[in-house]
PDB file of C-alpha atoms in Angstrom:
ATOM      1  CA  UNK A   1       0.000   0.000   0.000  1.00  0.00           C
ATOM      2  CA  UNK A   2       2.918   2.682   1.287  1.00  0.00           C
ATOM      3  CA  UNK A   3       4.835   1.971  -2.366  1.00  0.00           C
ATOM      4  CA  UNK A   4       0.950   2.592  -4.159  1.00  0.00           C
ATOM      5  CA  UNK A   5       0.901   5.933  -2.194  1.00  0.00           C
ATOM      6  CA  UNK A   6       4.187   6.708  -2.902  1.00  0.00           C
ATOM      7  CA  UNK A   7       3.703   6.189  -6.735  1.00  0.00           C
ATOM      8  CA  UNK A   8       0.680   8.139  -6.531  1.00  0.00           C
ATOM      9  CA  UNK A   9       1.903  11.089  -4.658  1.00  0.00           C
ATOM     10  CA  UNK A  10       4.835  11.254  -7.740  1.00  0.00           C
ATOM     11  CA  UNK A  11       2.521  10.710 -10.374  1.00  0.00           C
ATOM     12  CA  UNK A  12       0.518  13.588  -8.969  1.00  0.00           C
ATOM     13  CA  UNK A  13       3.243  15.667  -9.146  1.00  0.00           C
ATOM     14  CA  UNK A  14       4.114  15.088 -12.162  1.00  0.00           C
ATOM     15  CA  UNK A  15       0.834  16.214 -13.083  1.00  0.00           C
ATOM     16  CA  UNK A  16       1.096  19.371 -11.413  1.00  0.00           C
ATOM     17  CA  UNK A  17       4.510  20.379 -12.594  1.00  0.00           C
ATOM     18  CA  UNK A  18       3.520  19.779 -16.427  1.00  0.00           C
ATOM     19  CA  UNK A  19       0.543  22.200 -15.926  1.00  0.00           C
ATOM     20  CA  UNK A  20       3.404  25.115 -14.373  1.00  0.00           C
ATOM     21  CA  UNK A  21       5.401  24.180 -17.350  1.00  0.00           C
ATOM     22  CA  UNK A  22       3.188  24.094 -19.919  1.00  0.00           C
ATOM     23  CA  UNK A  23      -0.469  25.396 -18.700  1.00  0.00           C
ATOM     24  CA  UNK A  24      -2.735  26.303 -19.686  1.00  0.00           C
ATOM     25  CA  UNK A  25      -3.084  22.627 -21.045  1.00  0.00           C
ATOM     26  CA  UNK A  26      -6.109  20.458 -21.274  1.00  0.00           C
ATOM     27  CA  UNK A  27      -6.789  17.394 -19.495  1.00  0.00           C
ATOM     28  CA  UNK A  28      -6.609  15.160 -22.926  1.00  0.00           C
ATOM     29  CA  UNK A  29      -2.834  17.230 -23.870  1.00  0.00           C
ATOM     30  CA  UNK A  30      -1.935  16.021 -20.444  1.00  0.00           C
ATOM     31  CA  UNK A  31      -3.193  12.098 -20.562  1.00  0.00           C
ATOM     32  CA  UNK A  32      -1.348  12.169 -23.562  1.00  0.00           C
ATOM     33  CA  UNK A  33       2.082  13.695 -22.425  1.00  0.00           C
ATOM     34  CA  UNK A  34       2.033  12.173 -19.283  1.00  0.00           C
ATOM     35  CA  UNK A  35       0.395   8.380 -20.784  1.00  0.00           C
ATOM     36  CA  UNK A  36      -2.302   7.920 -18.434  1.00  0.00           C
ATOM     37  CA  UNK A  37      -5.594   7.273 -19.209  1.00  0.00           C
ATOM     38  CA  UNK A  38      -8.512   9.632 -18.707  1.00  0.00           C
ATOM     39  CA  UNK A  39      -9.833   8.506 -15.750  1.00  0.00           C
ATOM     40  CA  UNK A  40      -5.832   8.771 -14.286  1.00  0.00           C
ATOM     41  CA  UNK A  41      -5.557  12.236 -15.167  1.00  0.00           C
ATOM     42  CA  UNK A  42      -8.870  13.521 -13.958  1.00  0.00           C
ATOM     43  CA  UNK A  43      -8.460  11.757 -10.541  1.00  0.00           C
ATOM     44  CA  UNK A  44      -5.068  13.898 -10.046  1.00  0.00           C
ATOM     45  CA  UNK A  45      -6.573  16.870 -11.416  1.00  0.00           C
ATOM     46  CA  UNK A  46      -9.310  16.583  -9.514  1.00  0.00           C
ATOM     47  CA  UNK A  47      -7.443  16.125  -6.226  1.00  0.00           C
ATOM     48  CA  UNK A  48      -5.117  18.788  -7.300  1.00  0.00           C
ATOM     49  CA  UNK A  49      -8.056  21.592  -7.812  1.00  0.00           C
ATOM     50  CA  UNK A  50      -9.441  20.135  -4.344  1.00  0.00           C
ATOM     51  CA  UNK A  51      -5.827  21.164  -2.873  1.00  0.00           C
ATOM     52  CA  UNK A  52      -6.420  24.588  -4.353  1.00  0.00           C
ATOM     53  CA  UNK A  53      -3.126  24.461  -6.059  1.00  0.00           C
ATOM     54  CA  UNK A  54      -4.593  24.425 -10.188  1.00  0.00           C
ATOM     55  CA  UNK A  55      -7.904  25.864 -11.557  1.00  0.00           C
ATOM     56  CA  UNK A  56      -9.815  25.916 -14.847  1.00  0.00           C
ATOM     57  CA  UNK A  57      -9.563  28.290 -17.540  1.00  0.00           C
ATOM     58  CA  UNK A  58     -12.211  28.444 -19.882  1.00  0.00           C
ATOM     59  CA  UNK A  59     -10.235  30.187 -23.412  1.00  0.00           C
ATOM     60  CA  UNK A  60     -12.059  31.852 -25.831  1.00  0.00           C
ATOM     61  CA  UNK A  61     -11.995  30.792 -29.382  1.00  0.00           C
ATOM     62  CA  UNK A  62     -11.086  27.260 -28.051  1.00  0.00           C
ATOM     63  CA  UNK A  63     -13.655  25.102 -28.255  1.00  0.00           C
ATOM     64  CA  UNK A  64     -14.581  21.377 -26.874  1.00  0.00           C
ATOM     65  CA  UNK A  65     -17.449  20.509 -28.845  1.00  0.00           C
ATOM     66  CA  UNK A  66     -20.501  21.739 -29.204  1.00  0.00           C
ATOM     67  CA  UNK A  67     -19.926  25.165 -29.000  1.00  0.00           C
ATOM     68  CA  UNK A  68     -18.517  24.770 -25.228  1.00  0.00           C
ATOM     69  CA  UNK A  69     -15.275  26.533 -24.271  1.00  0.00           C
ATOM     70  CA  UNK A  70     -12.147  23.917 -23.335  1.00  0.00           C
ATOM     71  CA  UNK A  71     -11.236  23.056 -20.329  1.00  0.00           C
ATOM     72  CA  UNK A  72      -7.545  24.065 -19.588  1.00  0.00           C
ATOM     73  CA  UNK A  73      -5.703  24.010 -16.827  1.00  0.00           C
ATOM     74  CA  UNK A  74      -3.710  26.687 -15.074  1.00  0.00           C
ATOM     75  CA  UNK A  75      -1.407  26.798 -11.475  1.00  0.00           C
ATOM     76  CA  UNK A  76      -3.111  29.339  -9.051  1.00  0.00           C
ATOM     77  CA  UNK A  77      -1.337  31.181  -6.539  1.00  0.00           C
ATOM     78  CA  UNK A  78      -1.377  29.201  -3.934  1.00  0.00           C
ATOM     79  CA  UNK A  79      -0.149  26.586  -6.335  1.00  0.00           C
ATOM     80  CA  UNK A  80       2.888  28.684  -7.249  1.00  0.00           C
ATOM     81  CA  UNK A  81       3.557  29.857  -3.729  1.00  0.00           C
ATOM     82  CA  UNK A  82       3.867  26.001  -3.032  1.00  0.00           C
ATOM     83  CA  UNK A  83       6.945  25.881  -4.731  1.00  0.00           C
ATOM     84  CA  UNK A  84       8.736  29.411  -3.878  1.00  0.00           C
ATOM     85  CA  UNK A  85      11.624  29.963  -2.359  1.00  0.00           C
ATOM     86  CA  UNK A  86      10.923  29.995   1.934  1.00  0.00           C
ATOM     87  CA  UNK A  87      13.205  32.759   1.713  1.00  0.00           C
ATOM     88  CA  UNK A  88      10.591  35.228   0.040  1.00  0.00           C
ATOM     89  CA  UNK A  89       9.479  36.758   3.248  1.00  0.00           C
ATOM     90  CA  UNK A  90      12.906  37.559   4.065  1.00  0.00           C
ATOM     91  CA  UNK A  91      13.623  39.243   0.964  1.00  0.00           C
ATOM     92  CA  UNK A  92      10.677  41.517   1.079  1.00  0.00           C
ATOM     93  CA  UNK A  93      11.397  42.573   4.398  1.00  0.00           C
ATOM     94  CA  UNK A  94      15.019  43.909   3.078  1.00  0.00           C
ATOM     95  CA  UNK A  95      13.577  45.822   0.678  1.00  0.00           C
ATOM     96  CA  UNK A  96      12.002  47.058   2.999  1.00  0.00           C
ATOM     97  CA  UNK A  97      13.980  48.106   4.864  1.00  0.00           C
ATOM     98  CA  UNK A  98      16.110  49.375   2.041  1.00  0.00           C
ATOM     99  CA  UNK A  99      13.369  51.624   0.923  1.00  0.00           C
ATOM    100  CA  UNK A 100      12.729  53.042   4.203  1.00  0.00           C
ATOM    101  CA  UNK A 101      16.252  53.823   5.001  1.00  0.00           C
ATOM    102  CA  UNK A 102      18.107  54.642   1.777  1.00  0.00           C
ATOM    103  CA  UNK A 103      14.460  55.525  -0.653  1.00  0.00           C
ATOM    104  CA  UNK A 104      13.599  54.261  -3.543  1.00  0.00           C
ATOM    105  CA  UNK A 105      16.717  54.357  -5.706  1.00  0.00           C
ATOM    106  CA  UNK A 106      18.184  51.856  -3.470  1.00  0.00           C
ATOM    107  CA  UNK A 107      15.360  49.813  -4.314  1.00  0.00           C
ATOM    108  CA  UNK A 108      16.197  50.076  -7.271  1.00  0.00           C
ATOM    109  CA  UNK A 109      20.018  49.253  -7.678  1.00  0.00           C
ATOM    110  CA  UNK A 110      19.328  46.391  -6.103  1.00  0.00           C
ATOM    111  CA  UNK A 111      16.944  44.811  -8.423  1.00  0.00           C
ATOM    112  CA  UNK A 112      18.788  46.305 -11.388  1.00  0.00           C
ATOM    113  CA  UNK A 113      22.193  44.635  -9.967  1.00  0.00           C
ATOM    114  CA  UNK A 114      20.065  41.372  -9.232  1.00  0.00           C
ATOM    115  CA  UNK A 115      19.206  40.953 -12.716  1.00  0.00           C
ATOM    116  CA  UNK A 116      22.144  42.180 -13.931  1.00  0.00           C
ATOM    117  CA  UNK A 117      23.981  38.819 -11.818  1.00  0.00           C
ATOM    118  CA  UNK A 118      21.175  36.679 -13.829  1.00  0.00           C
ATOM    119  CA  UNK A 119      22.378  37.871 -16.827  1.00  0.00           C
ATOM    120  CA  UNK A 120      25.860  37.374 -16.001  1.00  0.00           C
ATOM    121  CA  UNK A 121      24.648  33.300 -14.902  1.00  0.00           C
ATOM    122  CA  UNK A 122      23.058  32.749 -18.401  1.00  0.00           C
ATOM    123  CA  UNK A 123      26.111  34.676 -20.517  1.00  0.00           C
ATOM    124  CA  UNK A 124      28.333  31.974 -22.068  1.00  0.00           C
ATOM    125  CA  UNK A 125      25.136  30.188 -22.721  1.00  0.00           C
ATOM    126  CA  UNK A 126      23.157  32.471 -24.382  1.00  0.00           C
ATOM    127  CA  UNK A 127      25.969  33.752 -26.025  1.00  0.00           C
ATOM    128  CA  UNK A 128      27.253  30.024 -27.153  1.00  0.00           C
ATOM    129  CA  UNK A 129      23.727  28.712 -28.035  1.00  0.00           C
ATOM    130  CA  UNK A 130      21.585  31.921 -28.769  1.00  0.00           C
ATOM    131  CA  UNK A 131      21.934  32.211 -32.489  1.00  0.00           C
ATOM    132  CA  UNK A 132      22.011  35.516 -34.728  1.00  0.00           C
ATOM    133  CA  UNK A 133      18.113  36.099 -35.142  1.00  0.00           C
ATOM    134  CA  UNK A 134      15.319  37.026 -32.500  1.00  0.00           C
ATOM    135  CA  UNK A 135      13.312  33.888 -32.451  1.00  0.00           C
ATOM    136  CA  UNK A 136      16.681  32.117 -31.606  1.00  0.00           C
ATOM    137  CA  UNK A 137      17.571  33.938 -29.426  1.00  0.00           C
ATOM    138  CA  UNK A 138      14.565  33.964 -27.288  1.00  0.00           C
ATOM    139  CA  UNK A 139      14.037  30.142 -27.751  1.00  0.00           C
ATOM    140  CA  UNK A 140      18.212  30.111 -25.948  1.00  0.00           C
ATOM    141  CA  UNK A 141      16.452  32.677 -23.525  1.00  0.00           C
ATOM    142  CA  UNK A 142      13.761  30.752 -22.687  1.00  0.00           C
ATOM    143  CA  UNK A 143      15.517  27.551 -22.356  1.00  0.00           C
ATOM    144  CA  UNK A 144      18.189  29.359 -19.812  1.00  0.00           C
ATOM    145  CA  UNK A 145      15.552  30.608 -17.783  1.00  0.00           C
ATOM    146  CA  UNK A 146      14.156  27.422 -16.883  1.00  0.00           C
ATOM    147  CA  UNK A 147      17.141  25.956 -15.605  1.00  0.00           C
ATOM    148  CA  UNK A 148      17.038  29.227 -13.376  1.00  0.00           C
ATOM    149  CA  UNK A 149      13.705  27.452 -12.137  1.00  0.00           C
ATOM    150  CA  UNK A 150      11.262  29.972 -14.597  1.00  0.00           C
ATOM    151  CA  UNK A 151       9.363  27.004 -16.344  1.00  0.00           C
ATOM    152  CA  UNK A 152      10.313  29.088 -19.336  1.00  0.00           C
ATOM    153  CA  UNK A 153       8.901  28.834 -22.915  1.00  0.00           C
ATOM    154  CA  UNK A 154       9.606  30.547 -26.462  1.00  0.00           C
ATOM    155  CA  UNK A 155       6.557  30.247 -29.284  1.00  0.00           C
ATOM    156  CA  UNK A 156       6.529  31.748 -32.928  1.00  0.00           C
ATOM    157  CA  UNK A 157       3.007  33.688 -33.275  1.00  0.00           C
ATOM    158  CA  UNK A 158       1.851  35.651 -36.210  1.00  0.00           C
ATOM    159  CA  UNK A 159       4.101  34.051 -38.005  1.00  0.00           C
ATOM    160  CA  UNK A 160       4.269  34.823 -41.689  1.00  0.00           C
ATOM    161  CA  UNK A 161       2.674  38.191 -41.174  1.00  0.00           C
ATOM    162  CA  UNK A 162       3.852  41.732 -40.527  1.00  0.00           C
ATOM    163  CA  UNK A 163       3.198  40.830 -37.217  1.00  0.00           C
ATOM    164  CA  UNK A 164       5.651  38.252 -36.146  1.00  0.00           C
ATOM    165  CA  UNK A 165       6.725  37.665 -32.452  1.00  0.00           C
ATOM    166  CA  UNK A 166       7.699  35.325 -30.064  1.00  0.00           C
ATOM    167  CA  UNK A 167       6.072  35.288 -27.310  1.00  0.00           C
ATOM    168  CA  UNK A 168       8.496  34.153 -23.936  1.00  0.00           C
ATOM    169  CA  UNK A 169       6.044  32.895 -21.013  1.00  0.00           C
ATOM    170  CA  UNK A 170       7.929  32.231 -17.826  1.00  0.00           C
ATOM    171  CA  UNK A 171       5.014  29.509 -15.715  1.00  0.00           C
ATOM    172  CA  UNK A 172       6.741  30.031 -12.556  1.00  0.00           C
ATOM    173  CA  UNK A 173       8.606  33.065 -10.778  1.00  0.00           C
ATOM    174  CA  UNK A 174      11.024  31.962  -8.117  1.00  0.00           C
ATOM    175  CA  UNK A 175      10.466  35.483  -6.732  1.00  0.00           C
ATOM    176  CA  UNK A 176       7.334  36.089  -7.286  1.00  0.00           C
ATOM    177  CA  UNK A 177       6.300  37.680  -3.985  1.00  0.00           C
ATOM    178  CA  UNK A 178       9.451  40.126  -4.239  1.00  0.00           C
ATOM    179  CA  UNK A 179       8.149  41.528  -7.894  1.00  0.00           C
ATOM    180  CA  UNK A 180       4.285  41.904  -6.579  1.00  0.00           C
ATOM    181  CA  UNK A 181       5.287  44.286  -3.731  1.00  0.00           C
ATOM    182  CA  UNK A 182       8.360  45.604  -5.829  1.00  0.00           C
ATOM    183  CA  UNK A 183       7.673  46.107  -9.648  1.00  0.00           C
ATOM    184  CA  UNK A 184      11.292  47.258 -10.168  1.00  0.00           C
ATOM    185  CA  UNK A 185      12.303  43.663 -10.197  1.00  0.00           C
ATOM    186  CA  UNK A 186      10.083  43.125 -13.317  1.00  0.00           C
ATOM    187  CA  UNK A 187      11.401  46.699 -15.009  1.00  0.00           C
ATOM    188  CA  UNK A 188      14.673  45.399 -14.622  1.00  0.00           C
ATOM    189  CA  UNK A 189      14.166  41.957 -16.043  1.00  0.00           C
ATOM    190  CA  UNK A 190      12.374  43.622 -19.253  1.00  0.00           C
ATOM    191  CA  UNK A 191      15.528  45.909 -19.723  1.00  0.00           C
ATOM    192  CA  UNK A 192      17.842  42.316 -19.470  1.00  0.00           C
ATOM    193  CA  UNK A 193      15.658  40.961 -21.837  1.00  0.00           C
ATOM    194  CA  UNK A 194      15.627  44.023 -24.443  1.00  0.00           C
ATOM    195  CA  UNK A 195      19.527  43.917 -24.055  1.00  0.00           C
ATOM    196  CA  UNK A 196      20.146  40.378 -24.643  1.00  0.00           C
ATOM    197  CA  UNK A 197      17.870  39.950 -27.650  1.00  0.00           C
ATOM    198  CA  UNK A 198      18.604  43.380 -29.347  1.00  0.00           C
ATOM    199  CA  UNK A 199      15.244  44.843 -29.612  1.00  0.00           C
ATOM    200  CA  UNK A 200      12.025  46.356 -27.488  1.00  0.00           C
ATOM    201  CA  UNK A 201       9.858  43.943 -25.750  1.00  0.00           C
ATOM    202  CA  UNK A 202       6.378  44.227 -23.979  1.00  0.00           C
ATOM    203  CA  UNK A 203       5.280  42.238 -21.095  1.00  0.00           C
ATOM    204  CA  UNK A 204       1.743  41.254 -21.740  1.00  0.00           C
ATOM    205  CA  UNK A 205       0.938  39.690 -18.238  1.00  0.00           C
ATOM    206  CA  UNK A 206       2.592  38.787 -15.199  1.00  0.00           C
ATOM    207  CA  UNK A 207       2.464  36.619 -12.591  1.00  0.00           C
ATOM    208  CA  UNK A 208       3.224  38.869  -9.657  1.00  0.00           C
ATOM    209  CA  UNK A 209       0.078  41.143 -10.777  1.00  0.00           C
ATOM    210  CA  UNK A 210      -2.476  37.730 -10.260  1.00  0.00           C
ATOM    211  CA  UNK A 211      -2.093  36.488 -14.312  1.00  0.00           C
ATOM    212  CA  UNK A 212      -1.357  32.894 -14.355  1.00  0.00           C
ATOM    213  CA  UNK A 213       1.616  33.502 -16.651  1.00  0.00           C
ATOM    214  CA  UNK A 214       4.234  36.002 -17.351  1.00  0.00           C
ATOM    215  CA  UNK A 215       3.900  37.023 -21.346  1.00  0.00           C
ATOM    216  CA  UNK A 216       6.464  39.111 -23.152  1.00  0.00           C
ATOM    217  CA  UNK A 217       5.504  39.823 -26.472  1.00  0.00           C
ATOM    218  CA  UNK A 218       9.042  39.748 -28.286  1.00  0.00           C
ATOM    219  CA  UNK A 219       8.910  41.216 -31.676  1.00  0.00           C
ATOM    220  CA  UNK A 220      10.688  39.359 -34.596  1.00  0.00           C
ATOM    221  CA  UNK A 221       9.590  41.333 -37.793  1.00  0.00           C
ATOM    222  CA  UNK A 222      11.767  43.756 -39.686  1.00  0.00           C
ATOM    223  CA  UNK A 223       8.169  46.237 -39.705  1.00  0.00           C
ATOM    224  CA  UNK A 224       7.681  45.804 -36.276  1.00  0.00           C
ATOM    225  CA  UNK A 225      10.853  45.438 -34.541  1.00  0.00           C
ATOM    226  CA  UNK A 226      12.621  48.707 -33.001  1.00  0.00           C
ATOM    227  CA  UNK A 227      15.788  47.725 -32.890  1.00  0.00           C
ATOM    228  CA  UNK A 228      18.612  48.690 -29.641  1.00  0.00           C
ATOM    229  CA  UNK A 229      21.814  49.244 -31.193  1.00  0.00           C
ATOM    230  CA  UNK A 230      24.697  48.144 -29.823  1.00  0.00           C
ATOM    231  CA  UNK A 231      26.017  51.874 -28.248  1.00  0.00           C
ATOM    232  CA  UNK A 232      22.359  52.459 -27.153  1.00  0.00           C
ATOM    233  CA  UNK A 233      22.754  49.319 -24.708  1.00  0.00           C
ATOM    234  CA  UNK A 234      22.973  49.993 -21.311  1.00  0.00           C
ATOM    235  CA  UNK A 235      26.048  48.057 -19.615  1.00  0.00           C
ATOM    236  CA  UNK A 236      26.259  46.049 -16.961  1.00  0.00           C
ATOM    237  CA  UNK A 237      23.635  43.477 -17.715  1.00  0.00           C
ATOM    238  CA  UNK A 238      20.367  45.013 -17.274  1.00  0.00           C
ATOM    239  CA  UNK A 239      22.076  48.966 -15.860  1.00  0.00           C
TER     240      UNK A 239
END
């Protein structure tokens, strides 16, 4: 029974950490991944939703028959708090303390410097594996980030068109309750990512403000794409 329970509790978790990679995702896109059958999948997904830790997302313009929205999965909050650091509290009460002693612009080296250390980590690789273009570039970002523990991801949209991007959605934010009392952590992170890749990028959502997913709309066409040449670059990393 204790070796059922114990295959159980990893199958369930193996569940719950392919919806904060790759969410949202529908039950079916997860039987299949995972190979379990239906009734598998819905018992963990069930238990996991009774745990609070993932909820439904009904998308528009995806349908599951008959005219009726699909089902797809997402982490909640609780779900991502789960699996934060324990030392989140800790670093919010720096800042803190930063901010009340030294203002904001201490706040504010300190995140820039924090990223800029990030960026420093993921260097040689991103420089070694990123490619010449955009889209390669992000796909090497997006791949670096989740070995920093992001549950990072890189997809083409619009492709073809005008339009073109990537789109980099980051599942999981190891500091997640830092950047939702202290947006300069995000600022900074945009301005590392606009270095790196060479060009402006948006952030569509975020995680810290209560989206299920950060989104940063990368663009890849020559219409659309301002680009940061290299003596406009700030140095340091993200500074």
């Amino acid at each position: 029974m204790a070796a059922n329970d114990t295959e159980d509790r990893r199958t369930r978790q193996k569940v719950f950490q392919s919806v904060l990679d790759e969410g949202p995702i529908t039950a079916s896109s997860l039987a299949k991944a995972l190979e379990l059958t239906p009734a598998a999948i819905r018992r963990h997904l069930d238990a996991l939703e009774s745990e609070g830790l993932i909820e439904v997302r009904e998308l528009a313009g995806k349908q599951a028959g008959r005219g009726r929205p699909a089902r797809h999965y997402v982490v909640t909050t609780a779900g991502h708090d789960s699996v934060s650091h324990s030392y989140d509290e800790l670093a919010v009460n720096i800042l803190r303390f930063m901010e009340d002693r030294h203002g904001k612009s201490a706040v504010e080296d300190f995140t820039e410097d924090l990223v800029a250390r990030l960026r420093d980590r993921l260097g040689a690789e991103l420089d070694k594996r990123g490619g010449t273009t955009v889209a390669s570039r992000s796909r090497a970002l997006a791949a670096a980030l989740t070995r920093e523990g992001y549950a990072a991801s890189a997809t083409p949209v619009a492709a073809g068109t005008p339009l073109e991007a990537m789109q980099l959605c980051q599942g999981h934010c190891p500091i997640q309750a830092v950047a939702a009392e202290f947006p300069e952590v995000c600022e900074a992170e945009l301005a590392m990512f606009s270095d790196y890749l060479g060009v402006d990028v948006r952030r569509l959502s975020s995680l810290a403000q209560g989206d299920h997913v950060c989104t940063t709309h990368i663009p890849t066409s020559e219409l659309t794409r301002p680009l940061i040449h290299s003596n406009d670059r700030p140095q340091g990393g993200s500074r």
